[in-house]
Amino acid sequence: MSGPLVSETCPDPEEVSDLKSPLSSRFREPLTHARFQELFGGEKEPELPAEPCSPWLCRLWRRRACSCSGPGAWRVLQARLPPLRWLPHYRWRAWLLGDAVAGVTVGIVHVPQGMAFALLTSVPPVFGLYTSFFPVLIYSLLGTGRHLSTGTFAVLSLMTGSVVERLVPEPLAGNLSGIEKEQLEARRVGAAAAVAFGSGALMLAMFALQLGVLSTFLSEPVVKALTSGAAVHVLVSQLPSLLGLSLPRQIGCFSLFKTLAAVLMALAGSSPAELAISALSLALLVPVKELNVRFRDRLPTPIPGEVVMVFLASVLCFASSLNTRYNVQVVGLLPGGFPQPLFPRLDELPRILADSLPIALVTFAVSASLASIYADKHSYTIDPNQELLAHGVSNLVSSLFSCFPNSATLATTSLLVDAGGNTQLAGLFSCIVVLSVLLWLGPFFYYLPKAVLACINISSMRQMFFQMQELPQLWHISRVDFAVWMVTWVAVVTLSVDLGLAVGVVVSMMTVVCRTQRVQCLALGLAEGTELYRPLRESCKLLQVPGLCILSYPSPLYFATRGQFRHILEWHLGLGCRSPKLGSLPDKGAGPIRVVVLDFSGITFVDAAGAREVVQLTGRCQDAGICLLLAQCNALVLETLTRAGLLDRMTPEQLFVSVQDAAAHALERLKTTDPKICTVWV
């Protein structure tokens, strides 16, 4: 669109000089690349003698030589072992007490939560304690998130539990003997460890390929909808334990609805004792969680509601013999010490590789986003690729000790920050607490009812449930992100966590494609009293010239947008008869366009198809007698256009570094062809 054009006979030069317009003065010469080098370019660098090897081999050799030097090796070591950077600057007097208190507090919470999340993974509770020890220790040595707390995570436990139940299902006959039950548990532990090994290996492969940027593909609406939907799955999966029902775990699509149907059908056989324990546990845990949130600034440390509940329930079950009199399921004996290192069975890896990929992506996305939030809040930076290495090694090494997949956790990270944690040193104090339980305090949890662990699982989902409160604000900010959130949440709840994640990522990517397909090609005019060009739709006085059209296309030009680019430009320049659905329509009363300026500042990249489209457009403009000028092409776009043959159709003098210079050159060209044309205020 060239907009409404106004023409009149040019006044005398004295009258022109009185016009208050930047274009009324002497026009600047076109600032070409050669002219820029002449005015601002420095002395040419002396040519170096020819290298005996190819340039890329020389660069690779220099890089390796630099990295193999003493300072280079020290920098690499500091990057791979972050404590070498922050430990020499550690403020012992100011930070040690806060790290110790925060670490002990988080470690106390890790004990009941680890055992509770082990039930979600379909493994014995003690393996949740192992997963709360080894990954935390490894991340403290390799992670860059100073305020990040790692360990068992409900979403990953739920996803891993679905894989374990599919690979090692419980026999339909039931009534297993002691030996058969131990064999079943051993096979399930091996399957969970194999999933951790596979996800860790995938994250290490991503680190080797420097794919930390992949975290950007899991947008914030997708991650929050995923965790909120998984919280619903956790709630429903814990209903049998809350009610004292022995039901097989449902897996696959629509498992949530299958579990609800099974619970409703077996509701008459629920255990009154376990139902009472669950009600009392929730009546204590939920208010304590709310008090910790509302009085966060007044409390020196958060109230450990889980620890108090575990202690009270264990004492009550022991004193009343609930496990023998009312058949209440208890944790039982926790074996002391650590398991023997055991390499996962390689024959299981091909079966779980497809399941390990979404677990690895969720691990990295949740951990990287959570670390970035607290890094921005406390003014330091994290390295996404180093986070891949930390979590990859954490899952890979911990799988050798029969641990299931782990990641950063929302609840314990918030607890760590509220308790005064400052660095990764808090993780070491947390490990000391879990280690003491594994070595000495394990027998005290013998009479802990499993219904209490189910209540801990549900209460730990509080933050994920309350993420839905952000939906009204998200609707106000972006309807597209709101749609992505809802579609992902419905897919997670209806189908499964894995498929819901895939649906969310696909929908999120499709919204990006759709947004690039619905851009407007804006016609620009000169704002009064400035050298700024604004869209003609804005309500300000704009200066326009007959025969001149200035267009801005604010979108990448690639194979999916080249058709839209061609149709819009044809319509604006009068080269075709098709009307685009988007963008302003040209003024049918305007004269023919003789010069067009394309503002390429909004085109961030061009592929081969888009570059050929620009070259073809240049040829069509030449055939139609239209002079095409390009302004503000970035170096990458200009290089791609040059390789596609753009300079075969136009000269370098038609390329400009700014729209102002291109417009000035266009006006000079129009005045030479028709002296009666001049600029006026619209």
XYZ file of C-alpha atoms in Angstrom, residues 10-676:
667
model
C 6.645 22.367 -6.882
C 7.059 25.844 -5.362
C 10.149 27.992 -5.639
C 13.291 26.922 -3.828
C 12.798 29.696 -1.289
C 9.351 28.307 -0.471
C 10.702 24.798 -0.225
C 13.315 25.884 2.297
C 10.568 27.229 4.555
C 8.836 23.853 4.829
C 9.424 22.328 8.284
C 10.283 18.884 7.038
C 13.518 16.930 7.154
C 13.013 16.056 3.496
C 12.741 19.692 2.488
C 16.450 20.223 3.147
C 19.274 18.830 1.052
C 18.845 15.091 0.688
C 21.585 12.875 1.976
C 23.563 10.813 -0.434
C 22.803 7.077 -0.444
C 24.976 5.427 2.216
C 26.218 2.362 0.399
C 28.739 -0.115 1.748
C 31.545 1.470 -0.261
C 30.547 4.949 0.930
C 30.413 3.725 4.558
C 33.918 2.273 4.288
C 35.169 5.508 2.738
C 33.703 7.659 5.548
C 34.086 5.466 8.613
C 36.245 2.520 7.648
C 39.634 2.187 9.287
C 42.901 1.177 7.808
C 42.943 -2.143 6.088
C 44.515 -4.907 8.039
C 47.705 -6.295 6.523
C 47.197 -9.508 4.680
C 48.504 -12.555 6.469
C 50.591 -15.163 4.699
C 48.716 -18.139 3.387
C 48.073 -20.849 5.942
C 49.335 -24.310 5.108
C 45.979 -25.781 6.153
C 42.350 -24.876 5.478
C 40.791 -22.069 7.596
C 38.403 -24.259 9.544
C 41.215 -26.637 10.460
C 43.307 -23.678 11.634
C 40.471 -22.375 13.798
C 39.917 -25.824 15.283
C 43.646 -26.182 15.968
C 43.851 -22.757 17.663
C 40.786 -23.530 19.782
C 42.207 -26.842 20.923
C 45.616 -25.309 21.591
C 43.990 -22.561 23.671
C 41.861 -25.040 25.638
C 44.840 -27.331 26.279
C 46.884 -24.548 27.813
C 47.088 -24.108 31.580
C 44.606 -21.187 31.881
C 42.293 -22.817 29.356
C 42.220 -26.099 31.244
C 41.522 -24.222 34.499
C 38.604 -22.363 32.892
C 37.139 -25.637 31.620
C 37.550 -27.199 35.063
C 35.825 -24.228 36.710
C 32.962 -24.456 34.217
C 32.459 -28.178 34.882
C 32.914 -27.946 38.674
C 31.036 -24.787 39.756
C 32.201 -25.018 43.433
C 35.669 -24.040 42.213
C 34.165 -20.672 41.245
C 31.883 -19.852 44.161
C 33.565 -21.648 47.072
C 36.655 -19.344 47.219
C 34.268 -16.381 47.510
C 31.990 -18.043 50.056
C 30.978 -15.752 52.943
C 31.387 -18.177 55.813
C 30.082 -15.909 58.557
C 27.119 -14.584 56.611
C 26.008 -17.684 54.703
C 27.031 -20.813 56.619
C 24.269 -20.649 59.239
C 21.580 -20.036 56.614
C 22.813 -22.920 54.447
C 22.960 -25.235 57.467
C 19.434 -24.387 58.675
C 17.982 -24.556 55.163
C 19.759 -27.825 54.385
C 18.605 -29.524 57.579
C 15.041 -28.271 57.047
C 14.917 -29.533 53.474
C 16.546 -32.820 54.495
C 13.864 -33.414 57.122
C 11.193 -32.854 54.468
C 13.045 -35.087 51.984
C 12.590 -38.113 54.231
C 8.771 -38.377 54.215
C 8.425 -36.996 50.695
C 11.008 -39.417 49.328
C 9.161 -42.381 50.784
C 5.838 -40.970 49.574
C 7.018 -40.402 46.007
C 8.481 -43.913 45.953
C 4.913 -45.195 46.178
C 4.090 -43.196 43.042
C 7.005 -44.932 41.330
C 5.712 -48.364 42.417
C 8.904 -49.208 44.330
C 9.515 -49.726 48.098
C 9.758 -46.521 50.181
C 13.470 -46.905 51.007
C 14.393 -46.265 47.367
C 12.866 -42.823 47.690
C 15.450 -42.135 50.407
C 18.239 -43.268 48.091
C 16.899 -40.870 45.432
C 16.895 -38.088 48.035
C 20.588 -38.651 48.790
C 22.710 -39.455 45.727
C 21.212 -36.926 43.247
C 21.347 -34.122 45.821
C 25.020 -34.842 46.511
C 25.936 -34.951 42.813
C 24.031 -31.799 41.927
C 25.758 -29.895 44.734
C 29.052 -30.593 42.947
C 27.953 -30.031 39.341
C 24.892 -27.735 39.358
C 24.884 -23.988 38.756
C 21.589 -23.222 40.521
C 22.589 -21.959 43.958
C 19.055 -22.083 45.357
C 17.892 -25.242 43.580
C 16.808 -28.270 45.605
C 16.848 -31.592 43.772
C 15.488 -34.990 44.681
C 12.233 -36.845 44.163
C 9.582 -35.048 42.104
C 5.946 -36.111 41.986
C 5.524 -35.598 38.219
C 8.580 -37.685 37.349
C 7.622 -40.324 39.906
C 4.185 -40.593 38.337
C 5.631 -40.872 34.818
C 8.192 -43.447 35.942
C 5.532 -45.406 37.814
C 3.477 -45.735 34.628
C 6.497 -47.178 32.821
C 7.264 -49.560 35.691
C 3.668 -50.800 35.848
C 3.683 -51.425 32.110
C 7.009 -53.255 32.077
C 6.511 -55.201 35.305
C 2.762 -55.595 35.900
C 1.472 -57.170 39.063
C 0.069 -60.676 38.525
C -3.700 -60.786 38.298
C -3.898 -63.759 40.651
C -2.542 -61.763 43.616
C -1.747 -63.389 46.995
C 1.967 -63.480 46.243
C 4.318 -65.295 48.564
C 7.147 -63.481 50.287
C 9.753 -64.613 47.774
C 7.533 -63.779 44.779
C 6.832 -60.340 46.204
C 10.546 -59.676 46.684
C 11.246 -60.774 43.112
C 8.478 -58.497 41.803
C 9.847 -55.530 43.781
C 13.384 -56.233 42.547
C 12.236 -56.259 38.932
C 10.341 -53.010 39.432
C 13.329 -51.364 41.078
C 15.464 -52.477 38.136
C 12.972 -51.032 35.653
C 12.862 -47.691 37.485
C 16.666 -47.569 37.627
C 16.814 -48.350 33.906
C 14.508 -45.387 33.202
C 16.810 -43.156 35.264
C 19.833 -44.503 33.383
C 18.178 -43.877 30.006
C 17.077 -40.346 30.851
C 20.530 -39.525 32.247
C 22.230 -40.868 29.122
C 19.923 -38.789 26.920
C 20.697 -35.622 28.894
C 24.420 -36.304 28.619
C 23.998 -36.716 24.855
C 22.140 -33.388 24.772
C 24.992 -31.817 26.733
C 27.558 -33.200 24.279
C 25.572 -31.617 21.441
C 25.155 -28.358 23.429
C 21.359 -28.574 23.227
C 20.625 -26.516 26.319
C 18.656 -24.200 24.063
C 15.977 -26.918 23.798
C 14.563 -25.687 27.086
C 13.086 -22.753 25.179
C 10.798 -25.086 23.243
C 8.994 -26.002 26.458
C 7.231 -22.715 27.023
C 6.007 -21.572 30.416
C 2.310 -22.347 29.663
C 3.261 -25.885 28.609
C 5.344 -26.565 31.732
C 2.761 -25.124 34.123
C -0.133 -26.928 32.434
C 1.884 -30.152 32.498
C 2.587 -29.928 36.230
C -1.000 -28.882 37.036
C -2.429 -31.761 35.021
C 0.032 -34.191 36.587
C -1.119 -32.998 40.024
C -4.621 -34.202 39.165
C -3.177 -37.593 38.216
C -1.305 -37.742 41.531
C -4.473 -36.933 43.461
C -6.521 -39.625 41.730
C -3.749 -42.230 41.915
C -3.543 -41.801 45.702
C -7.269 -42.347 46.299
C -6.905 -46.131 46.775
C -4.232 -45.576 49.445
C -6.347 -42.923 51.169
C -9.334 -45.270 51.328
C -7.407 -48.452 52.117
C -8.259 -50.153 48.820
C -6.004 -52.672 47.101
C -6.526 -51.852 43.440
C -4.236 -52.425 40.449
C -2.721 -49.261 39.064
C -4.202 -48.062 35.774
C -1.807 -46.981 33.025
C -2.080 -45.625 29.505
C -4.618 -43.257 28.009
C -7.686 -42.376 30.107
C -6.040 -43.965 33.156
C -7.433 -41.208 35.383
C -11.015 -42.065 34.509
C -10.332 -45.796 34.805
C -8.946 -45.262 38.307
C -11.965 -43.177 39.326
C -14.335 -45.862 38.045
C -12.435 -48.599 39.895
C -12.466 -46.587 43.149
C -16.199 -45.926 42.907
C -16.932 -49.586 42.289
C -14.796 -50.707 45.265
C -15.793 -47.874 47.592
C -17.895 -50.158 49.790
C -14.788 -52.174 50.721
C -12.746 -49.213 51.989
C -11.029 -49.422 55.372
C -12.544 -47.135 58.046
C -9.239 -47.024 59.955
C -7.172 -45.875 56.986
C -9.926 -43.452 55.972
C -9.789 -41.892 59.452
C -5.977 -41.693 59.312
C -6.162 -39.993 55.917
C -8.763 -37.474 57.088
C -6.761 -36.561 60.189
C -3.527 -36.298 58.205
C -5.037 -33.972 55.623
C -6.686 -31.940 58.389
C -3.206 -31.293 59.807
C -1.102 -31.002 56.651
C -3.286 -28.624 54.620
C -3.626 -25.891 57.317
C 0.102 -26.108 58.090
C 0.910 -25.600 54.405
C -1.389 -22.584 54.335
C 0.186 -21.117 57.483
C 3.680 -21.513 56.019
C 2.626 -19.588 52.920
C 0.699 -16.797 54.623
C 3.217 -16.173 57.410
C 6.338 -16.827 55.369
C 7.952 -13.532 56.379
C 7.193 -13.878 60.091
C 8.258 -17.477 60.633
C 12.017 -18.031 61.172
C 11.688 -21.445 59.511
C 8.636 -23.114 57.946
C 6.651 -25.463 60.181
C 7.649 -29.071 59.292
C 4.114 -30.410 59.081
C 5.171 -33.598 57.289
C 7.660 -34.497 60.023
C 5.135 -33.869 62.789
C 2.538 -35.943 60.961
C 4.966 -38.821 60.428
C 5.903 -38.833 64.111
C 2.314 -38.686 65.381
C 1.037 -41.330 62.965
C 3.903 -43.717 63.759
C 3.351 -43.365 67.526
C -0.411 -43.802 67.146
C -0.062 -46.889 64.953
C 2.482 -48.448 67.319
C 0.444 -47.734 70.455
C -2.849 -48.955 68.982
C -1.440 -51.858 66.894
C -3.427 -50.605 63.902
C -1.439 -52.747 61.508
C -2.486 -55.997 63.207
C -5.934 -55.115 64.570
C -7.302 -53.194 61.563
C -4.945 -54.367 58.798
C -3.533 -50.883 58.214
C -0.711 -50.976 55.658
C 2.575 -49.701 57.108
C 5.988 -48.951 55.616
C 7.717 -51.836 57.359
C 11.405 -52.318 57.947
C 13.715 -49.955 56.070
C 17.023 -51.699 55.319
C 19.994 -49.798 56.693
C 22.961 -48.649 54.644
C 23.146 -48.428 50.866
C 22.399 -50.933 48.127
C 25.191 -52.572 46.199
C 25.997 -50.735 42.938
C 24.232 -52.555 40.150
C 24.408 -51.728 36.455
C 20.920 -51.651 34.872
C 20.094 -54.501 32.549
C 20.964 -53.502 28.993
C 18.118 -55.533 27.533
C 15.671 -53.166 29.248
C 17.117 -50.026 27.663
C 15.529 -50.385 24.177
C 12.129 -50.845 25.813
C 12.385 -47.749 27.980
C 14.274 -45.398 25.628
C 11.076 -43.890 24.217
C 9.777 -43.349 27.772
C 13.074 -41.851 28.936
C 12.937 -39.009 26.407
C 9.872 -37.186 27.831
C 11.208 -37.777 31.353
C 14.542 -36.214 30.363
C 12.773 -33.237 28.765
C 10.543 -32.672 31.798
C 13.549 -32.983 34.129
C 15.531 -30.409 32.216
C 12.625 -28.033 31.561
C 11.439 -27.901 35.176
C 14.950 -27.672 36.615
C 16.229 -25.057 34.149
C 13.137 -22.848 34.448
C 13.147 -23.065 38.254
C 16.874 -22.307 38.424
C 16.433 -19.335 36.076
C 13.670 -17.869 38.244
C 15.807 -17.802 41.379
C 18.946 -16.823 39.456
C 17.183 -13.705 38.142
C 15.819 -12.972 41.595
C 19.247 -13.178 43.263
C 21.306 -11.640 40.424
C 23.430 -14.492 39.118
C 23.414 -16.596 35.974
C 23.078 -20.295 35.235
C 24.486 -22.343 32.385
C 21.754 -24.437 30.690
C 24.289 -26.821 29.190
C 25.969 -27.308 32.564
C 22.517 -28.024 34.003
C 22.149 -30.757 31.398
C 25.469 -32.220 32.538
C 24.542 -31.980 36.227
C 21.153 -33.665 35.892
C 22.466 -36.176 33.349
C 25.281 -37.312 35.637
C 22.912 -37.202 38.621
C 20.418 -39.576 37.015
C 23.055 -41.776 35.403
C 25.188 -42.321 38.516
C 22.264 -42.575 40.944
C 20.668 -45.268 38.752
C 23.627 -47.495 39.642
C 22.369 -47.325 43.259
C 18.774 -48.290 42.337
C 17.444 -44.711 42.273
C 14.560 -43.605 40.065
C 14.534 -40.377 37.955
C 14.974 -37.142 39.877
C 14.956 -33.408 39.197
C 14.528 -30.064 40.903
C 11.375 -29.842 43.010
C 9.071 -26.869 43.402
C 8.164 -27.376 47.054
C 11.631 -28.044 48.488
C 13.234 -25.281 46.412
C 10.763 -22.766 47.808
C 11.371 -24.197 51.276
C 15.143 -23.893 50.825
C 14.899 -20.223 49.867
C 12.458 -19.401 52.681
C 14.731 -21.094 55.230
C 17.676 -18.887 54.249
C 19.653 -21.054 51.811
C 22.342 -19.250 49.821
C 24.460 -21.792 47.913
C 24.700 -25.426 46.886
C 26.340 -26.109 50.250
C 22.837 -26.478 51.690
C 22.523 -29.707 49.702
C 25.340 -31.266 51.688
C 23.533 -30.618 54.983
C 20.395 -32.126 53.456
C 22.365 -35.232 52.521
C 23.597 -35.550 56.128
C 19.989 -35.706 57.388
C 18.976 -38.369 54.829
C 22.186 -40.292 55.541
C 21.406 -40.409 59.251
C 17.991 -41.897 58.482
C 19.493 -44.519 56.174
C 22.152 -45.528 58.689
C 20.459 -45.239 62.081
C 16.876 -43.899 62.098
C 15.274 -46.267 59.599
C 13.632 -48.581 62.183
C 11.625 -45.684 63.625
C 9.543 -45.574 60.419
C 8.401 -49.203 60.669
C 4.875 -48.352 61.881
C 4.337 -45.376 59.561
C 0.985 -45.915 57.724
C 1.192 -45.709 53.956
C -1.998 -43.622 54.000
C 0.034 -40.829 55.611
C 2.492 -40.981 52.713
C -0.421 -40.676 50.295
C -1.595 -37.566 52.162
C 1.922 -36.117 51.929
C 1.819 -36.707 48.178
C -1.456 -34.833 47.859
C -0.468 -31.931 50.110
C 2.808 -31.468 48.218
C 0.770 -30.752 45.063
C -0.590 -27.519 46.557
C 1.560 -25.203 44.426
C 0.716 -27.084 41.246
C -3.027 -26.914 41.898
C -2.871 -23.186 42.613
C -1.177 -22.523 39.280
C -4.679 -22.460 37.833
C -5.223 -19.141 39.610
C -2.975 -17.547 36.969
C -5.403 -18.368 34.154
C -7.439 -15.097 34.332
C -4.261 -13.044 34.135
C -2.953 -15.223 31.293
C -6.244 -14.695 29.416
C -5.821 -10.934 29.835
C -2.198 -10.968 28.624
C -2.303 -13.475 25.757
C -5.243 -15.491 24.480
C -2.880 -17.717 22.501
C -0.879 -18.714 25.592
C -4.150 -19.308 27.428
C -5.246 -21.680 24.650
C -1.899 -23.513 24.800
C -2.266 -23.868 28.586
C -5.799 -25.262 28.352
C -5.080 -27.655 25.486
C -2.005 -29.026 27.275
C -3.859 -29.410 30.575
C -6.817 -31.193 28.984
C -4.472 -33.492 27.043
C -2.484 -34.355 30.189
C -5.588 -35.051 32.260
C -7.486 -36.899 29.547
C -4.707 -38.897 27.904
C -1.512 -39.216 29.944
C 1.416 -37.098 31.073
C 3.655 -38.263 28.203
C 1.100 -37.701 25.458
C -0.018 -34.450 27.059
C 3.542 -33.153 26.929
C 3.798 -34.078 23.247
C 0.476 -32.395 22.484
C 1.525 -29.258 24.379
C 4.841 -28.952 22.542
C 3.200 -29.487 19.137
C 0.449 -26.955 19.841
C 2.987 -24.440 21.145
C 5.075 -24.802 17.991
C 1.988 -24.517 15.795
C 1.056 -21.223 17.434
C 4.465 -19.863 16.459
C 3.927 -20.959 12.861
C 0.422 -19.488 12.812
C 1.687 -16.173 14.177
C 4.258 -15.897 11.400
C 1.473 -16.631 8.918
C -0.696 -13.766 10.176
C 1.624 -10.783 9.997
C 0.735 -7.461 8.409
C 2.867 -5.802 5.767
C 2.814 -2.180 6.936
C 2.954 0.834 4.646
C 5.077 3.595 6.196
C 5.023 7.374 6.045
C 7.254 10.083 7.470
C 6.065 11.506 10.799
C 5.838 15.286 10.937
C 8.910 17.033 12.281
C 10.972 13.825 12.610
C 12.988 11.399 10.535
C 10.927 8.453 11.795
C 8.683 6.379 9.539
C 5.416 5.195 11.062
C 2.585 2.941 9.835
C -0.069 4.875 7.955
C -2.756 3.601 10.313
C -1.401 5.715 13.169
C -3.282 8.916 13.909
C -0.433 11.335 13.255
C 0.432 13.601 10.352
C 2.468 11.640 7.863
C 4.330 12.808 4.799
C 3.891 10.758 1.619
C 5.126 11.080 -1.919
C 3.297 10.136 -5.123
C 4.948 7.170 -6.797
C 6.847 6.114 -3.646
C 5.820 3.129 -1.513
C 7.636 2.200 1.707
C 6.745 -1.240 3.059
C 7.843 -3.102 6.191
C 7.452 -6.883 6.471
C 7.973 -7.805 10.176
C 8.380 -11.579 9.951
C 10.979 -14.181 8.991
C 10.881 -15.031 5.304
C 11.027 -18.792 4.821
C 9.228 -21.553 2.944
C 6.025 -21.250 4.995
C 5.680 -17.466 4.561
C 6.994 -16.913 1.039
C 3.542 -17.349 -0.532
C 2.030 -14.774 1.778
C 4.970 -12.432 1.141
C 4.495 -12.737 -2.631
C 0.731 -12.125 -2.547
C 0.992 -9.113 -0.243
C 3.752 -7.483 -2.288
C 1.878 -8.151 -5.538
C -1.191 -6.440 -4.132
C 0.664 -3.426 -2.770
C 2.708 -2.907 -5.940
C -0.076 -3.668 -8.408
C 1.704 -6.718 -9.832
C -1.203 -9.113 -9.320
C -4.943 -9.224 -8.832
C -5.176 -11.262 -5.653
C -6.072 -9.495 -2.429
C -4.451 -10.655 0.802
C -6.610 -11.374 3.805
C -4.330 -9.370 6.071
C -2.788 -5.941 5.890
C -4.035 -2.626 4.593
C -5.429 -2.289 1.120
C -3.859 0.179 -1.274
C -5.610 3.312 -2.343
C -7.150 2.652 -5.721
C -7.026 6.360 -6.527
C -3.275 6.592 -6.109
C -0.966 6.892 -9.064
C 1.314 4.098 -10.266
C 4.214 3.160 -8.014
C 7.633 3.862 -9.506
C 9.907 3.348 -6.491
C 9.382 0.919 -3.605
C 11.462 0.718 -0.436
C 11.358 -2.592 1.440
C 12.251 -2.322 5.134
C 13.865 -5.664 6.019
C 14.644 -4.784 9.635
C 11.880 -7.140 10.828
C 13.141 -10.100 8.766
C 15.452 -11.959 11.117
C 16.327 -14.789 8.745
C 15.706 -15.945 5.173
C 15.914 -19.493 3.859
C 16.584 -20.586 0.275
C 12.913 -20.426 -0.747
C 12.461 -16.956 0.737
C 15.665 -15.675 -0.878
C 14.561 -16.906 -4.299
C 11.225 -15.158 -3.736
C 12.988 -11.821 -3.188
C 15.139 -12.344 -6.304
C 12.039 -13.130 -8.380
C 10.265 -10.071 -6.976
C 13.239 -7.936 -8.019
C 12.985 -9.239 -11.571
C 9.244 -8.610 -11.732
C 9.723 -5.058 -10.468
C 12.314 -4.450 -13.193
C 9.899 -5.733 -15.835
C 7.154 -3.452 -14.457
C 9.443 -0.396 -14.391
C 9.555 -0.208 -10.583
C 12.831 0.575 -8.824
C 13.244 -1.692 -5.810
C 15.360 -0.535 -2.858
C 16.205 -2.659 0.180
C 16.892 -1.135 3.589
C 18.214 -2.470 6.899
C 19.086 -6.016 5.849
C 21.088 -7.737 8.546
C 24.315 -9.448 7.566
C 22.896 -12.978 7.592
C 19.886 -12.051 5.448
C 22.041 -10.104 2.991
C 24.479 -12.996 2.672
C 21.660 -15.437 1.913
C 20.122 -13.084 -0.653
C 23.504 -12.582 -2.309
C 24.046 -16.323 -2.612
C 20.610 -16.630 -4.203
C 21.657 -14.173 -6.948
C 20.223 -10.890 -5.736
C 23.155 -8.844 -7.035
C 22.514 -10.250 -10.498
C 19.204 -8.367 -10.500
C 20.152 -5.177 -8.649
C 23.245 -3.109 -7.929
C 24.836 -2.555 -4.500
C 23.686 1.084 -4.739
C 20.125 -0.188 -4.186
C 21.011 -1.479 -0.706
C 20.795 0.966 2.211
C 21.549 0.837 5.894
C 18.421 2.800 6.892
C 14.957 3.577 5.605
C 15.736 7.318 5.764
C 18.626 6.989 3.327
C 16.601 4.797 0.984
C 13.678 7.247 1.032
C 16.000 10.188 0.349
C 17.490 8.354 -2.628
C 13.985 7.476 -3.867
C 12.875 11.128 -3.700
C 15.930 12.262 -5.639
C 15.135 9.639 -8.262
C 11.499 10.716 -8.501
C 12.443 14.393 -8.832
C 14.798 13.653 -11.691
C 12.062 11.839 -13.597
C 9.246 14.277 -12.802
C 10.233 17.710 -11.386
C 6.572 18.550 -10.727
